[in-house]
mmCIF file of C-alpha atoms in Angstrom:
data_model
loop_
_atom_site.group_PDB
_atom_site.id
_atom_site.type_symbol
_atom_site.label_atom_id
_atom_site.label_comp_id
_atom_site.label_asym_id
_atom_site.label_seq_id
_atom_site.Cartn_x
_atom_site.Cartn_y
_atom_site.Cartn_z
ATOM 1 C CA UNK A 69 0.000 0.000 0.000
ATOM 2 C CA UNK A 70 3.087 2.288 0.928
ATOM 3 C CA UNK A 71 4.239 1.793 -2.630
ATOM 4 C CA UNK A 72 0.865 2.496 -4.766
ATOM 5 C CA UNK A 73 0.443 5.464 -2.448
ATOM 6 C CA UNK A 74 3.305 7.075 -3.352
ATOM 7 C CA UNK A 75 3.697 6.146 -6.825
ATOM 8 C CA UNK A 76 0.135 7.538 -7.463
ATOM 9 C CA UNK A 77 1.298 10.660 -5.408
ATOM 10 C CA UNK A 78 3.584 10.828 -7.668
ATOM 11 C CA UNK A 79 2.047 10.571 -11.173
ATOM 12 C CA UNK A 80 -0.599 12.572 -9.829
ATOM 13 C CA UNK A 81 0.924 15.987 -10.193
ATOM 14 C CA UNK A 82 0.448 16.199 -13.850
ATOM 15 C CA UNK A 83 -3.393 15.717 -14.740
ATOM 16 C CA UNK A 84 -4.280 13.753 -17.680
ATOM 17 C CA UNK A 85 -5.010 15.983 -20.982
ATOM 18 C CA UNK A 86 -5.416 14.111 -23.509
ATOM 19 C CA UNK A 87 -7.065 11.194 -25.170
ATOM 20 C CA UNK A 88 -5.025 7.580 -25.714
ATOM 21 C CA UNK A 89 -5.259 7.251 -29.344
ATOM 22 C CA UNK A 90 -3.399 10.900 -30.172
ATOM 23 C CA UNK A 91 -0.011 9.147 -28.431
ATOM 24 C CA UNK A 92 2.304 7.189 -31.141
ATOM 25 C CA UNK A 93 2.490 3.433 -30.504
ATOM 26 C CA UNK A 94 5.416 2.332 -28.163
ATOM 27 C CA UNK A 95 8.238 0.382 -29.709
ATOM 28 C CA UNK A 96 8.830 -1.265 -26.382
ATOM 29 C CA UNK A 97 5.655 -2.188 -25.983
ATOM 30 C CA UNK A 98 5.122 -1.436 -22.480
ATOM 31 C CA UNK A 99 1.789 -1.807 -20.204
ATOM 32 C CA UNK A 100 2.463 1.416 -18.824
ATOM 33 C CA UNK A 101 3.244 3.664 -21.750
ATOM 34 C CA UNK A 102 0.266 4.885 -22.668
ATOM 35 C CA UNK A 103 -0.454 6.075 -18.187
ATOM 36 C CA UNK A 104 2.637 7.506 -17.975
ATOM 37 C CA UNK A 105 2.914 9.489 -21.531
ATOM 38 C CA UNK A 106 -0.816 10.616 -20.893
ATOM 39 C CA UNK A 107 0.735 12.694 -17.565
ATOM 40 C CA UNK A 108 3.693 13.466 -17.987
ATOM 41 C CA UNK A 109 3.592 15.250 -21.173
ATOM 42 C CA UNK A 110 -0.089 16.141 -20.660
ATOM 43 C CA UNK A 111 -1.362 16.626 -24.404
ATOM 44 C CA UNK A 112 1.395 17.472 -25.964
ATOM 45 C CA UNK A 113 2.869 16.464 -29.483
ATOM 46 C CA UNK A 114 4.732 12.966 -28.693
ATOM 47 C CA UNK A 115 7.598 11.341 -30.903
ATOM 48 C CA UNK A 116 9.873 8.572 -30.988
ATOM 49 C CA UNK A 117 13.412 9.974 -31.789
ATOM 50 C CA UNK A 118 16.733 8.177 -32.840
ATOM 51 C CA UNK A 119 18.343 11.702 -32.100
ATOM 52 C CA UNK A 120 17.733 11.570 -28.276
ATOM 53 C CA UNK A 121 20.751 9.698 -27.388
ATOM 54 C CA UNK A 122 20.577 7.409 -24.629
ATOM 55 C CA UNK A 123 23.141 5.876 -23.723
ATOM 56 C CA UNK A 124 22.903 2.753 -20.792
ATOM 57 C CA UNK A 125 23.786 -0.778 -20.011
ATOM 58 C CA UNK A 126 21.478 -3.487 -21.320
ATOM 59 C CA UNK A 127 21.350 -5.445 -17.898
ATOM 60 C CA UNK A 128 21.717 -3.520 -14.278
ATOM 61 C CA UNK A 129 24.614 -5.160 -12.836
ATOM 62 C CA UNK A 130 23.625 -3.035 -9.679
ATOM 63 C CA UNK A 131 20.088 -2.199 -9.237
ATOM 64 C CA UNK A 132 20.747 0.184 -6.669
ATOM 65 C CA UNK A 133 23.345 2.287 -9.201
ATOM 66 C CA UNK A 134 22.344 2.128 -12.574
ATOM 67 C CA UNK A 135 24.261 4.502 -14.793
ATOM 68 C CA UNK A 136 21.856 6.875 -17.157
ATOM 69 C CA UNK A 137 23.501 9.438 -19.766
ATOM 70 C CA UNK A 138 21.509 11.138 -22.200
ATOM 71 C CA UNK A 139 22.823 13.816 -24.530
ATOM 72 C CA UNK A 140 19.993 15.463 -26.789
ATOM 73 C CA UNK A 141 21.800 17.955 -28.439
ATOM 74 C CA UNK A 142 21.131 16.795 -31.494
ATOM 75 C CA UNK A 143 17.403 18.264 -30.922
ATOM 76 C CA UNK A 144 17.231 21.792 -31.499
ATOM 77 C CA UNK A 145 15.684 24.143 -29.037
ATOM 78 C CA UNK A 146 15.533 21.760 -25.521
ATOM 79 C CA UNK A 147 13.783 23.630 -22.879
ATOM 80 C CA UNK A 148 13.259 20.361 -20.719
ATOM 81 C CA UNK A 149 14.500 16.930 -19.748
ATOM 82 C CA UNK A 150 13.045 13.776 -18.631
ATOM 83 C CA UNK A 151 14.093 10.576 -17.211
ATOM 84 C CA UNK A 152 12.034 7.939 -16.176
ATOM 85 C CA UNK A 153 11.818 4.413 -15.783
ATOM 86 C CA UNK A 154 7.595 2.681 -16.432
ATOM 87 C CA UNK A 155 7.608 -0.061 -14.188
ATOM 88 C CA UNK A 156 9.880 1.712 -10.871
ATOM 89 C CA UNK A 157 7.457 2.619 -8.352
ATOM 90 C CA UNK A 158 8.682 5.917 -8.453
ATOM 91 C CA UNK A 159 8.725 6.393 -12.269
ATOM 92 C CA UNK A 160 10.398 9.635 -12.821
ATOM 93 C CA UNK A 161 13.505 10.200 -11.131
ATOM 94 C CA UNK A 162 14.855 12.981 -13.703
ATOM 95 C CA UNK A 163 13.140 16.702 -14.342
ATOM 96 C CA UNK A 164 16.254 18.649 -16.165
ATOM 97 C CA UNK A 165 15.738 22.662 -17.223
ATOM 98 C CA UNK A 166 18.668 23.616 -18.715
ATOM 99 C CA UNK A 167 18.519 26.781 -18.663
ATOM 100 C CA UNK A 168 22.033 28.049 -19.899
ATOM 101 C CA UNK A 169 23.307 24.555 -21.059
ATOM 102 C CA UNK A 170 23.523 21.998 -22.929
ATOM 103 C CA UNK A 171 20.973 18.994 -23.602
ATOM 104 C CA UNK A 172 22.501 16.453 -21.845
ATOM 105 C CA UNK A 173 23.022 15.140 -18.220
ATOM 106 C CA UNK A 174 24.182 11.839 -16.824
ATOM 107 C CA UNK A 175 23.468 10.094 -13.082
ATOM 108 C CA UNK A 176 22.735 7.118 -11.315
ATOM 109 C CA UNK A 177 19.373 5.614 -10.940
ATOM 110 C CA UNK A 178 17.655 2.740 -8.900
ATOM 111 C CA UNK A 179 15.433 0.288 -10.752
ATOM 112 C CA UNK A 180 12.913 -2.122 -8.886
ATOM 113 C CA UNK A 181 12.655 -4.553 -11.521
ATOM 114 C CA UNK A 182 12.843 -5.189 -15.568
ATOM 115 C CA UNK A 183 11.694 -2.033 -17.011
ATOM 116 C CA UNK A 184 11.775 0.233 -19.699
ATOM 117 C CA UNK A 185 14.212 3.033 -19.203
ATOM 118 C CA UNK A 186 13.184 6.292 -21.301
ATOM 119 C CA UNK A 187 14.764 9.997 -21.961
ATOM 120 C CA UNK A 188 12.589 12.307 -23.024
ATOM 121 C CA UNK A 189 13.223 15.912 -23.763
ATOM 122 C CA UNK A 190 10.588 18.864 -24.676
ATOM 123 C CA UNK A 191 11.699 21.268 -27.359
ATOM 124 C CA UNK A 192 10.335 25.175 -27.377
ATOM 125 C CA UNK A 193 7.206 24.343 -29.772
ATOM 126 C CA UNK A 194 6.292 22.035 -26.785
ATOM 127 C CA UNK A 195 6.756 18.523 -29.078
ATOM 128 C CA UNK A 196 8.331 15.972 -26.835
ATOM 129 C CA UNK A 197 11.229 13.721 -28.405
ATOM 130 C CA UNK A 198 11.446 9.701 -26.462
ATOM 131 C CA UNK A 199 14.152 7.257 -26.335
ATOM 132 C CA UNK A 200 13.959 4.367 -24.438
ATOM 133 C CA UNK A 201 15.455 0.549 -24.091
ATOM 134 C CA UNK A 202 14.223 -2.287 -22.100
ATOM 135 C CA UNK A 203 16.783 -2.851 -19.246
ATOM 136 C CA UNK A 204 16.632 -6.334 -17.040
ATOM 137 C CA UNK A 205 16.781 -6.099 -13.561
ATOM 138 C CA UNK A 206 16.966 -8.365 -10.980
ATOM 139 C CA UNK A 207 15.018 -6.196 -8.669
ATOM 140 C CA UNK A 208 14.652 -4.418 -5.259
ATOM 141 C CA UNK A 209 16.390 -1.086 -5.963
ATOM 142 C CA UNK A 210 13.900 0.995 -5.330
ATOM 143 C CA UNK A 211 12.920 -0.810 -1.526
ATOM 144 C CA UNK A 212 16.397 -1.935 -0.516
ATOM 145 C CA UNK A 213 18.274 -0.299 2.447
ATOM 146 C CA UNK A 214 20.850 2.434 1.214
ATOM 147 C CA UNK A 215 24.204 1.244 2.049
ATOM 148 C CA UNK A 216 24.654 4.416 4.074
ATOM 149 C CA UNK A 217 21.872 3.069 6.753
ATOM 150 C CA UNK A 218 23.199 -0.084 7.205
ATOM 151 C CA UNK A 219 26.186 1.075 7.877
ATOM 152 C CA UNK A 220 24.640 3.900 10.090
ATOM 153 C CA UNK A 221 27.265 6.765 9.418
ATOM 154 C CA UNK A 222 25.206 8.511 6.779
ATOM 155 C CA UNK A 223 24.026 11.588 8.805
ATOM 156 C CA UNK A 224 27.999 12.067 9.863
ATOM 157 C CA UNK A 225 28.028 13.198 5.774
ATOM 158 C CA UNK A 226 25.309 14.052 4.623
ATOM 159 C CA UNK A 227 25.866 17.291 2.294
ATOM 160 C CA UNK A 228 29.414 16.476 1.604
ATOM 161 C CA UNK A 229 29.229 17.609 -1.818
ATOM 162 C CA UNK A 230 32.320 17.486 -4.128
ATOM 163 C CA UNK A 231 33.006 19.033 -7.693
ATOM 164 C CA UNK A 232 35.285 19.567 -11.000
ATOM 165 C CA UNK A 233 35.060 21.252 -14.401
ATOM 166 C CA UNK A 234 36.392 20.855 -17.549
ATOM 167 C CA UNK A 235 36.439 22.617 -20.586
ATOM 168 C CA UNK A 236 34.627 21.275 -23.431
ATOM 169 C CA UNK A 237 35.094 23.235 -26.623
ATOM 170 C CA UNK A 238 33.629 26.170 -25.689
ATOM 171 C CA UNK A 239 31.483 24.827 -22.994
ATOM 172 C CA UNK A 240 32.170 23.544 -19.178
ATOM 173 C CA UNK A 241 31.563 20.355 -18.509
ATOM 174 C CA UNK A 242 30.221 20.288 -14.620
ATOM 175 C CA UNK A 243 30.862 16.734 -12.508
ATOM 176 C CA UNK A 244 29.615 16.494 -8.817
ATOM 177 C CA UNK A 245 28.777 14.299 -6.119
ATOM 178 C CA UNK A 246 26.975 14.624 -2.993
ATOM 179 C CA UNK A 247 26.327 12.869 -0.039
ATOM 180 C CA UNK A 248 22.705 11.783 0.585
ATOM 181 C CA UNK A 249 20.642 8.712 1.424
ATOM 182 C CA UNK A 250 17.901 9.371 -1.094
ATOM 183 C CA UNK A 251 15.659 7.076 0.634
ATOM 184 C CA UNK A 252 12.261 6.267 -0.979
ATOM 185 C CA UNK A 253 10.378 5.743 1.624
ATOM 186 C CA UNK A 254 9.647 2.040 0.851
ATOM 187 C CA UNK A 255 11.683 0.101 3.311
ATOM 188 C CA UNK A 256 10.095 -0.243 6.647
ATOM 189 C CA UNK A 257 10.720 2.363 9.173
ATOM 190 C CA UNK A 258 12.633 4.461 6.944
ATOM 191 C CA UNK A 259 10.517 7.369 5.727
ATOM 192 C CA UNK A 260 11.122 9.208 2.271
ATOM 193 C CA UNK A 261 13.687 11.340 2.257
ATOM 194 C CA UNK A 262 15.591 12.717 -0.494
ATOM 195 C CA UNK A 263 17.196 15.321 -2.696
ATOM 196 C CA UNK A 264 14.551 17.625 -4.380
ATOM 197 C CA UNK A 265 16.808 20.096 -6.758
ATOM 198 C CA UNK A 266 19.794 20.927 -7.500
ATOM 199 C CA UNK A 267 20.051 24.500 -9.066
ATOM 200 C CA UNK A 268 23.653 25.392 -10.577
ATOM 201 C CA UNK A 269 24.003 28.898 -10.431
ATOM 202 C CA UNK A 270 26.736 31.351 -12.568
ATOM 203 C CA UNK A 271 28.971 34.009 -11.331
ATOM 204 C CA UNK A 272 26.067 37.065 -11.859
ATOM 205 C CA UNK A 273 24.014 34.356 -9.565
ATOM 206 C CA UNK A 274 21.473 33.790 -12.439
ATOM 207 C CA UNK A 275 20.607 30.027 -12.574
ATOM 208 C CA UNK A 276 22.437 27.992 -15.663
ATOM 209 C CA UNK A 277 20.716 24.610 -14.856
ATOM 210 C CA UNK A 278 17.760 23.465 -12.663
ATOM 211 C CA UNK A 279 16.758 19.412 -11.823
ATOM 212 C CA UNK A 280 14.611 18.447 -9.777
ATOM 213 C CA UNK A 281 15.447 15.032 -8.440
ATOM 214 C CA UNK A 282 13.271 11.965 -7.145
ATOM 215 C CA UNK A 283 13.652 9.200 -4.535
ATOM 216 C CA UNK A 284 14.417 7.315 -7.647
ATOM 217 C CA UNK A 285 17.814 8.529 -8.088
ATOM 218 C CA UNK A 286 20.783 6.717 -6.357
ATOM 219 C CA UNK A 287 22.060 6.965 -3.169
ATOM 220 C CA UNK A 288 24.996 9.451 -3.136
ATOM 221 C CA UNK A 289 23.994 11.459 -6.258
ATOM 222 C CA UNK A 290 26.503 11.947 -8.935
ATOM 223 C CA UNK A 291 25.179 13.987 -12.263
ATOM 224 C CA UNK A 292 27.235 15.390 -14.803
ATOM 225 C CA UNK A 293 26.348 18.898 -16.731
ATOM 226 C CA UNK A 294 27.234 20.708 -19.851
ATOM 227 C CA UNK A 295 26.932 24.228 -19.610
ATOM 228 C CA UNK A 296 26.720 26.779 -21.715
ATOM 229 C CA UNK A 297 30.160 29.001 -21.903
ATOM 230 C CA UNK A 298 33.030 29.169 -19.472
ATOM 231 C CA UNK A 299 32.811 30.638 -16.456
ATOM 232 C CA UNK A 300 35.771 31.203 -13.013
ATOM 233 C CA UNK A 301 33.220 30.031 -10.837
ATOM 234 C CA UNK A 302 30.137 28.292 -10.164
ATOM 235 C CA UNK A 303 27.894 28.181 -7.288
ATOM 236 C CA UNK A 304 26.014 25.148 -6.738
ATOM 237 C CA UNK A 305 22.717 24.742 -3.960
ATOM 238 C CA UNK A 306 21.167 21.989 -3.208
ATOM 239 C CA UNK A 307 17.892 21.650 -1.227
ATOM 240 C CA UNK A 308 16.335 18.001 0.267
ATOM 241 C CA UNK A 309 12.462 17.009 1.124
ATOM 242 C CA UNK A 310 13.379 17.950 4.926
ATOM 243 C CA UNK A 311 14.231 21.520 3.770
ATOM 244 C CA UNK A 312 18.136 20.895 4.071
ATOM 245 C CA UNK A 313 20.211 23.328 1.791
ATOM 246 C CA UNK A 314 23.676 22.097 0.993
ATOM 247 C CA UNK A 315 26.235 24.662 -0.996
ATOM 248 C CA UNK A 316 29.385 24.266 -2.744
ATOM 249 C CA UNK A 317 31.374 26.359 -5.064
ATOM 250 C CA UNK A 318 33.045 25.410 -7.819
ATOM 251 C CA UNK A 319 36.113 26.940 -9.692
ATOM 252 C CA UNK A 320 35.531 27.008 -13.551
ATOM 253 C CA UNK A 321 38.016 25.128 -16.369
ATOM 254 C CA UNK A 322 41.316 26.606 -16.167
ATOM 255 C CA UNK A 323 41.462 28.726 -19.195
#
């Protein structure tokens, strides 16, 4: 019951807008396509698109740290990125603006069992662009322990954060970690509690990326970032569901 509860929770923030019939037929054939594409991109233009790269490993070695990178900037015009998974119990772990950067972003999910992982990115006429690959997994992700509580010394760091840019062309190219249990509130006696955004911030304090982040995502977040330009420094802020704000700065490439 804890599971459906929050999974409908959940789902339930974007209303349905649209009829079943108006979305394209899945390639993966999933059960839960057709629920899932109905809210999340709430009547919008849907398409299956070989230019959304998405790039992960065809069988989770780790369910509890599965590796996710998508680069969509192929796709002209990106406003928004998604990543989900249809059969976790917390489907979308992923909601990426990038505001001043690139299309692309890469982290570490959990998946509960054999699912089809998707990327899905909205471009400024509002048309959303999927990619997506059935992944097996042997399960329990999602409503397994983080290694942090069994060993018991994760409030001793939590909000360690650590980061490192490099220069990419003409871009930056943003790695960081931070220390978190990201629990999803589906393992007895541990309630949810986990990051809710990270917001990447430039040197005239305007934001340059936004994501908002789900139970879904691993435990000790890593994500990687492309940003738009070079910059000496970046501030980075990070907030959790207990209203926790964690800050770092981070020196820019070396010119």
């Amino acid at each position: 019951m804890k599971r459906l509860a929050l999974f409908s929770a959940l789902m339930g923030q974007v209303a349905p807008a649209r009829a079943a019939t108006d979305l394209p037929t899945d390639p993966l054939g999933s059960p839960m396509w057709t629920y899932h594409a109905e809210r999340l991109f709430a009547g919008a233009r849907v398409v299956f698109d070989a230019q959304v790269g998405l790039a992960i490993p065809g069988i989770a070695e780790n369910q509890r740290v599965f590796p996710v990178m998508v680069d969509a900037r192929a796709v002209p015009d990106v406003t928004r990125l998604l990543i989900f998974a249809d059969l976790n119990p917390i489907p979308l772990a992923i909601d990426y603006r990038p505001l001043a950067a690139r299309s692309f972003l890469a982290t570490r999910i959990k998946l509960d069992q054999r699912t089809p992982v998707r990327a899905a990115v909205q471009t400024r006429d509002g048309t959303w662009h999927v990619a997506g690959q059935w992944i097996d997994a042997a399960g329990g992700g999602c409503s397994a322990p983080p290694v942090s509580r069994v060993k018991g010394d994760w409030a001793e760091h939590l909000g360690e954060m650590r980061g490192q840019t490099w220069a990419e062309g003409e871009d930056t190219r943003l790695r960081l970690t931070l220390r978190h249990p990201m629990d999803t509130g589906l393992v007895e006696n541990i309630p949810a509690y986990n990051l809710e955004t990270l917001r990447v911030l430039g040197e005239d304090g305007r934001e340059r990326a936004h994501v908002a982040v789900s139970g879904a995502v691993a435990e000790d977040p890593a994500f990687t970032l492309l940003l738009a330009g070079r910059e000496a420094r970046y501030r980075v802020i990070a907030r959790d569901t207990s209203g926790r704000e964690f800050e770092a700065r981070i020196e820019g490439p070396t010119p």
